GROMACS .gro file of C-alpha atoms in nm:
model
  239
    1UNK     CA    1   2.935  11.172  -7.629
    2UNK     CA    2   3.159  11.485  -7.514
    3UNK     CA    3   2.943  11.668  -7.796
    4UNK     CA    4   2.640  11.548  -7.630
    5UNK     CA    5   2.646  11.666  -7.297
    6UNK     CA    6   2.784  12.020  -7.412
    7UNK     CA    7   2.459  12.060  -7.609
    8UNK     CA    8   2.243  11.883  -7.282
    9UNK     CA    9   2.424  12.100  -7.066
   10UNK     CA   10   2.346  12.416  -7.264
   11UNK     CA   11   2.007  12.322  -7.276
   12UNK     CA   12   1.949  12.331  -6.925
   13UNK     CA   13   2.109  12.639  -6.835
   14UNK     CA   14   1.927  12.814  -7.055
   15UNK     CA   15   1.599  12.686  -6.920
   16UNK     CA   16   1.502  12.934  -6.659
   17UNK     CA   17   1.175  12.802  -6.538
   18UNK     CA   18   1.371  12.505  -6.480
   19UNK     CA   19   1.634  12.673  -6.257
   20UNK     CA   20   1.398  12.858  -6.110
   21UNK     CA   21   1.230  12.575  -5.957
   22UNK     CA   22   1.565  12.370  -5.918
   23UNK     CA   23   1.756  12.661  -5.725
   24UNK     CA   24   1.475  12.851  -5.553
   25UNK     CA   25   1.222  12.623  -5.411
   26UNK     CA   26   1.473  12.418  -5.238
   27UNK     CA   27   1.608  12.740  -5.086
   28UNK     CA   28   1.260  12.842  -4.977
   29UNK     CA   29   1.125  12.488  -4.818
   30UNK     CA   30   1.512  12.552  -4.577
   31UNK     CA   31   1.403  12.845  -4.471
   32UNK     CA   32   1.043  12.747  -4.394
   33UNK     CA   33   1.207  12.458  -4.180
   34UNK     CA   34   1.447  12.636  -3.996
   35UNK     CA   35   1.179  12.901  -3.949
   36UNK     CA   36   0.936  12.657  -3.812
   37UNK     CA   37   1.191  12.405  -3.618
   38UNK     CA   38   1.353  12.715  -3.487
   39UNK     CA   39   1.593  12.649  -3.169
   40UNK     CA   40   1.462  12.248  -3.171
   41UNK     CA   41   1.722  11.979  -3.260
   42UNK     CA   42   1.612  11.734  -3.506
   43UNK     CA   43   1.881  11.525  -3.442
   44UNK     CA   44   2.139  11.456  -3.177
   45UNK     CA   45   2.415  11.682  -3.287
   46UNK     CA   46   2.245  11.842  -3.525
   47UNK     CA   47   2.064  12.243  -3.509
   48UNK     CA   48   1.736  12.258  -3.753
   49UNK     CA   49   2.009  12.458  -3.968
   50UNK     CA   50   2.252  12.248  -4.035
   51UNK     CA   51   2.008  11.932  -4.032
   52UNK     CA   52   1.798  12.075  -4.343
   53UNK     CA   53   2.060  12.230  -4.502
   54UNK     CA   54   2.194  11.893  -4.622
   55UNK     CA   55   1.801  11.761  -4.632
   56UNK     CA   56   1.712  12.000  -4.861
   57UNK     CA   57   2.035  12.035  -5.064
   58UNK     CA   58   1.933  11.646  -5.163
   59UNK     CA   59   1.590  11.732  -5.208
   60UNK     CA   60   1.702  11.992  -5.438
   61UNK     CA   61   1.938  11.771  -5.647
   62UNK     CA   62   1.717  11.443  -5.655
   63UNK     CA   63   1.447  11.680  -5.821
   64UNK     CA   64   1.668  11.832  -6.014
   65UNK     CA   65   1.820  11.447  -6.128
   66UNK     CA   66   1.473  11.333  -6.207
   67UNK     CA   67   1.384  11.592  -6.435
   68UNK     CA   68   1.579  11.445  -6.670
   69UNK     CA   69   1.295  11.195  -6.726
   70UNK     CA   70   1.067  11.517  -6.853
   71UNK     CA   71   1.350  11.622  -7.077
   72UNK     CA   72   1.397  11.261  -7.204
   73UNK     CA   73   1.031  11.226  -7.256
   74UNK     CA   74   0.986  11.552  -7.486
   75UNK     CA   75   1.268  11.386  -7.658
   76UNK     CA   76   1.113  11.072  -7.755
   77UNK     CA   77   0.748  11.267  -7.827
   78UNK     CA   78   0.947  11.475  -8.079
   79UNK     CA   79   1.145  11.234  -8.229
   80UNK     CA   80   1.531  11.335  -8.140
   81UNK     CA   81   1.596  11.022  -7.963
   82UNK     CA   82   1.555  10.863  -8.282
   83UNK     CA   83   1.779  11.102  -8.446
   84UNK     CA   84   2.062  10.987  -8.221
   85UNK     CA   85   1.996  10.611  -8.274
   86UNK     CA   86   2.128  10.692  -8.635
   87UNK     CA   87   2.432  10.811  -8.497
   88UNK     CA   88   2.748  10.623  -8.353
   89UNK     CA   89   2.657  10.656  -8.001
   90UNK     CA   90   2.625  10.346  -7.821
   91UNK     CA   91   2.365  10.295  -7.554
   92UNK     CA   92   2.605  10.320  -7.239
   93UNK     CA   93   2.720  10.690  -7.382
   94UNK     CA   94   2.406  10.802  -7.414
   95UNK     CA   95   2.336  10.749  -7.057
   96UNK     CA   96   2.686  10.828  -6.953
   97UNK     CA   97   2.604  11.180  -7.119
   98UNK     CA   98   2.274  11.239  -6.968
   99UNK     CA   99   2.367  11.148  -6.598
  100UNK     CA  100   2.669  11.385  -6.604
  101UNK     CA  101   2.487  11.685  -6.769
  102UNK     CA  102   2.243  11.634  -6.488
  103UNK     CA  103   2.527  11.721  -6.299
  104UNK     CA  104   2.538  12.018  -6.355
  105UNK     CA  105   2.184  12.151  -6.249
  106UNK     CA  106   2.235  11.954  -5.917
  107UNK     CA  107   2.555  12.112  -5.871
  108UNK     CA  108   2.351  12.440  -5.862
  109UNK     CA  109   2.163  12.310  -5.662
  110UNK     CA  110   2.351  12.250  -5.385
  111UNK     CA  111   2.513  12.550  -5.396
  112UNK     CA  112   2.170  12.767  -5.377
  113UNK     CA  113   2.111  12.565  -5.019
  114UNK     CA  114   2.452  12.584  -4.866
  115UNK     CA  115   2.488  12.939  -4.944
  116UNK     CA  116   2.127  12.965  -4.725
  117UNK     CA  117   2.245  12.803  -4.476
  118UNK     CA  118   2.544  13.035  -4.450
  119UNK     CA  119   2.333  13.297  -4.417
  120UNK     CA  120   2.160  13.160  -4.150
  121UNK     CA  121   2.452  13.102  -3.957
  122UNK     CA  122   2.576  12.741  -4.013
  123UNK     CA  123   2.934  12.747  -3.966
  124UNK     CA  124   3.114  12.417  -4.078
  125UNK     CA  125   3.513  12.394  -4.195
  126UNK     CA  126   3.678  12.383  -4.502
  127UNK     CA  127   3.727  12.040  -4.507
  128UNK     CA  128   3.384  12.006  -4.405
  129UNK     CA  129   3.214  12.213  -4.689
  130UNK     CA  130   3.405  12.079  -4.922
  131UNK     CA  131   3.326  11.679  -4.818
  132UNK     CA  132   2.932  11.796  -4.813
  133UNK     CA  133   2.989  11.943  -5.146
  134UNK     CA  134   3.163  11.630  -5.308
  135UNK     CA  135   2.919  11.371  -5.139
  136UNK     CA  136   2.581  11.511  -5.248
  137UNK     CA  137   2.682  11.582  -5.619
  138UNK     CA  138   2.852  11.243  -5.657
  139UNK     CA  139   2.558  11.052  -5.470
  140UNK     CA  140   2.353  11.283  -5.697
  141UNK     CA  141   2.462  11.068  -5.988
  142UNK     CA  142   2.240  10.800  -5.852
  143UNK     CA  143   1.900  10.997  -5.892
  144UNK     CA  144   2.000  11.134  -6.250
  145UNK     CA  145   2.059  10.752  -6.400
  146UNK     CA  146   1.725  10.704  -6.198
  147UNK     CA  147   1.586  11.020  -6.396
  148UNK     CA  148   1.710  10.836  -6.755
  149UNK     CA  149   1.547  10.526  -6.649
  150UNK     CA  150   1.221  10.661  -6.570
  151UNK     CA  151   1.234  10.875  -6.897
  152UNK     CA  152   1.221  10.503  -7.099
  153UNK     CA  153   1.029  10.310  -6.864
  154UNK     CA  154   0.712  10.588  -6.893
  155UNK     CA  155   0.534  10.691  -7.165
  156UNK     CA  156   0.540  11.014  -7.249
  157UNK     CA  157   0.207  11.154  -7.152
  158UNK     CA  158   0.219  10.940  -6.815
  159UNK     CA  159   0.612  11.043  -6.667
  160UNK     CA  160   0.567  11.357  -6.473
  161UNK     CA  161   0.280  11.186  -6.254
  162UNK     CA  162   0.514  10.877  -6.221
  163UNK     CA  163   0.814  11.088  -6.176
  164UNK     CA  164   0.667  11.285  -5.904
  165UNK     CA  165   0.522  10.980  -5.721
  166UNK     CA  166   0.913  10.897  -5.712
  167UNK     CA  167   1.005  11.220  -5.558
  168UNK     CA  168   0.776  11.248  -5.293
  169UNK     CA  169   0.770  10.888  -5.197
  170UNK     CA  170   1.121  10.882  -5.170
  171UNK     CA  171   1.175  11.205  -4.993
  172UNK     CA  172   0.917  11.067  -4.715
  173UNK     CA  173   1.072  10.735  -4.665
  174UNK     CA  174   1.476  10.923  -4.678
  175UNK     CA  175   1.340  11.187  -4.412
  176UNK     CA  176   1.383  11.492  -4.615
  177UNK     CA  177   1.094  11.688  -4.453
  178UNK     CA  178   1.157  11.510  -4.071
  179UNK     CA  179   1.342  11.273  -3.895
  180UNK     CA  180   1.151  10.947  -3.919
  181UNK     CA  181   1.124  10.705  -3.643
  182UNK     CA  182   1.014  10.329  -3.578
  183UNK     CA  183   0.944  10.136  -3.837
  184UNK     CA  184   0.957  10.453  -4.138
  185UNK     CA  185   1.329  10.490  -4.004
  186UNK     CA  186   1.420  10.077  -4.022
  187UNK     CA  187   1.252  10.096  -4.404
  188UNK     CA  188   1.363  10.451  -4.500
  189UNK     CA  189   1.764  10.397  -4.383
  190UNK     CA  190   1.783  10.122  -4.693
  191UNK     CA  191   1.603  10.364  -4.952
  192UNK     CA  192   1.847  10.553  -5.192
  193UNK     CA  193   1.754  10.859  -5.062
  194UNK     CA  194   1.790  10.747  -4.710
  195UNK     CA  195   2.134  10.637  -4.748
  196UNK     CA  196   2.198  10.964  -4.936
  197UNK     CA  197   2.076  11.236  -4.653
  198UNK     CA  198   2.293  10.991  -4.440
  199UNK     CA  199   2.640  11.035  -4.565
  200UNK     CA  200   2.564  11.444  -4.582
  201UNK     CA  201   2.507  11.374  -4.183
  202UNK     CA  202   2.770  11.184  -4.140
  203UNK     CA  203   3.023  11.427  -4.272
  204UNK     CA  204   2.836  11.705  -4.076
  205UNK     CA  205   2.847  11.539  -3.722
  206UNK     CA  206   3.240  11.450  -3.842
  207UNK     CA  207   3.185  11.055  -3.772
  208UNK     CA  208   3.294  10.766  -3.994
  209UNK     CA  209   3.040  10.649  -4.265
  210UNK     CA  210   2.976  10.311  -4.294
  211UNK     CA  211   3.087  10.098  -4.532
  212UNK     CA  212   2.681  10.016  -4.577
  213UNK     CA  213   2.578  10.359  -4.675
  214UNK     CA  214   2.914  10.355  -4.934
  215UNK     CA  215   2.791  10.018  -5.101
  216UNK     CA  216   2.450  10.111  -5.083
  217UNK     CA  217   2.433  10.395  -5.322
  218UNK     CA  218   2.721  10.264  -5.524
  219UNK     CA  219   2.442   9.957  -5.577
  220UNK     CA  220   2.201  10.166  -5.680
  221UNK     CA  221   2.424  10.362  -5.942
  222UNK     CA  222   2.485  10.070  -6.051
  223UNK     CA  223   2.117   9.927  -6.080
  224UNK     CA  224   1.944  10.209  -6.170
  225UNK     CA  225   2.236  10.314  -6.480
  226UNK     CA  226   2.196   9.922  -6.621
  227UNK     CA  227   1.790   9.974  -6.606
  228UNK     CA  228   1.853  10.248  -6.798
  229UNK     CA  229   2.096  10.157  -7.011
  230UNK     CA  230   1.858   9.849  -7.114
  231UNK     CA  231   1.555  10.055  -7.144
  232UNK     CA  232   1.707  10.308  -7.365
  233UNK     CA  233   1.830   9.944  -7.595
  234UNK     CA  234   1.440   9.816  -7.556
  235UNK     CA  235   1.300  10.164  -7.665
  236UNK     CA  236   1.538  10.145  -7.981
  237UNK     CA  237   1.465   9.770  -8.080
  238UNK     CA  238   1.087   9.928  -8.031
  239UNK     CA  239   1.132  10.211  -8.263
   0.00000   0.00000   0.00000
């Protein structure tokens, strides 16, 4: 398994398109935002800098996470995943592998925003920087056993559409690109992405997190690394 994500981890820093898109765009769509919001709060507490620093910092790592469902896809088309069935690796370490090489790109990731935002002037502590930094890559975990379980669930030819409908839909209903309200805001505060733009506002604002927000994502680790864990066992019973 260790051997595994050495080789996945490799693999993705040597994909520059893929950095390219994971590290710049993110950086871009914060500075269009605080552009655009300018002076305007988005949230009590909050300046349009630091708000969509953590907004996009998660946008950045969820897309980053669910790339993983391209990569796994390529994998199946060219027959590797079926190379590794004939090895000792057991289901869980497969996905154990693939959700912490992910975590590496959406480590990069959030350091591409933050250091953004400290050029636009956000000024948080040490304590602070550091808690933002911990809670979005370990919440990020979430989104990359997410990105494993779409990679099985899809076929080949039909996972980027399906991945992307993830992406957006979820980064709509978690208010990535605005603050929802009414309804959007009593559906999108439950959604994993929702929950995870949450606890990066909690620890800006400096208030407690709720034990809600904690259980919440820990749920969905949990959900989403099973689904995948049992897809990646159906796909090899298929095979």
């Amino acid at each position: 398994m260790i051997t595994l994500i050495k080789v996945e981890v490799l693999r993705i820093l040597r994909n520059k398109r893929f950095l390219f898109f994971t590290l710049l765009y993110p950086v871009v769509m914060y500075l269009m935002f605080v552009s655009i919001w300018g002076n305007n709060a988005p949230a009590p507490g909050l300046s349009a800098k630091t708000y969509f620093m953590v907004s996009m910092a998660t946008f950045g790592t969820v897309g980053a996470a669910l790339s993983t469902a391209m990569r796994i896809s390529l994998e199946r088309k060219s027959g590797w995943t079926r190379q590794l069935r004939l090895t000792a690796l057991p289901g869980w370490g497969y996905v154990t592998a693939k959700i912490l090489a992910s975590s590496a790109a959406t480590l990069l990731a959030i350091l591409a925003v933050f250091a953004a935002g400290i050029a636009e002037g956000v000024s948080l502590s040490a304590t602070e920087w550091i808690g933002l930094v911990a809670a979005i890559w370990i919440g990020s975990f979430v989104f990359s056993a997410l990105g494993v379980a779409l990679g099985y669930s899809a076929a080949p030819d039909s996972v980027q559409p399906v991945m992307m409908v993830c992406y957006m839909l979820m980064a709509v209903l978690g208010g990535t690109w605005f603050p929802l309200t009414g309804t959007m805001q009593s559906i999108g505060q439950y959604t994993p992405v929702g929950l995870y733009n949450q606890l990066g506002k909690v620890i800006e604002t400096g208030s407690t997190a709720q034990l809600s927000q904690v259980v919440g994502l820990a749920g969905y680790l949990v959900a989403f690394a099973a689904l995948a864990a049992w897809l990646y066992q159906r796909d090899r019973k298929a095979a």
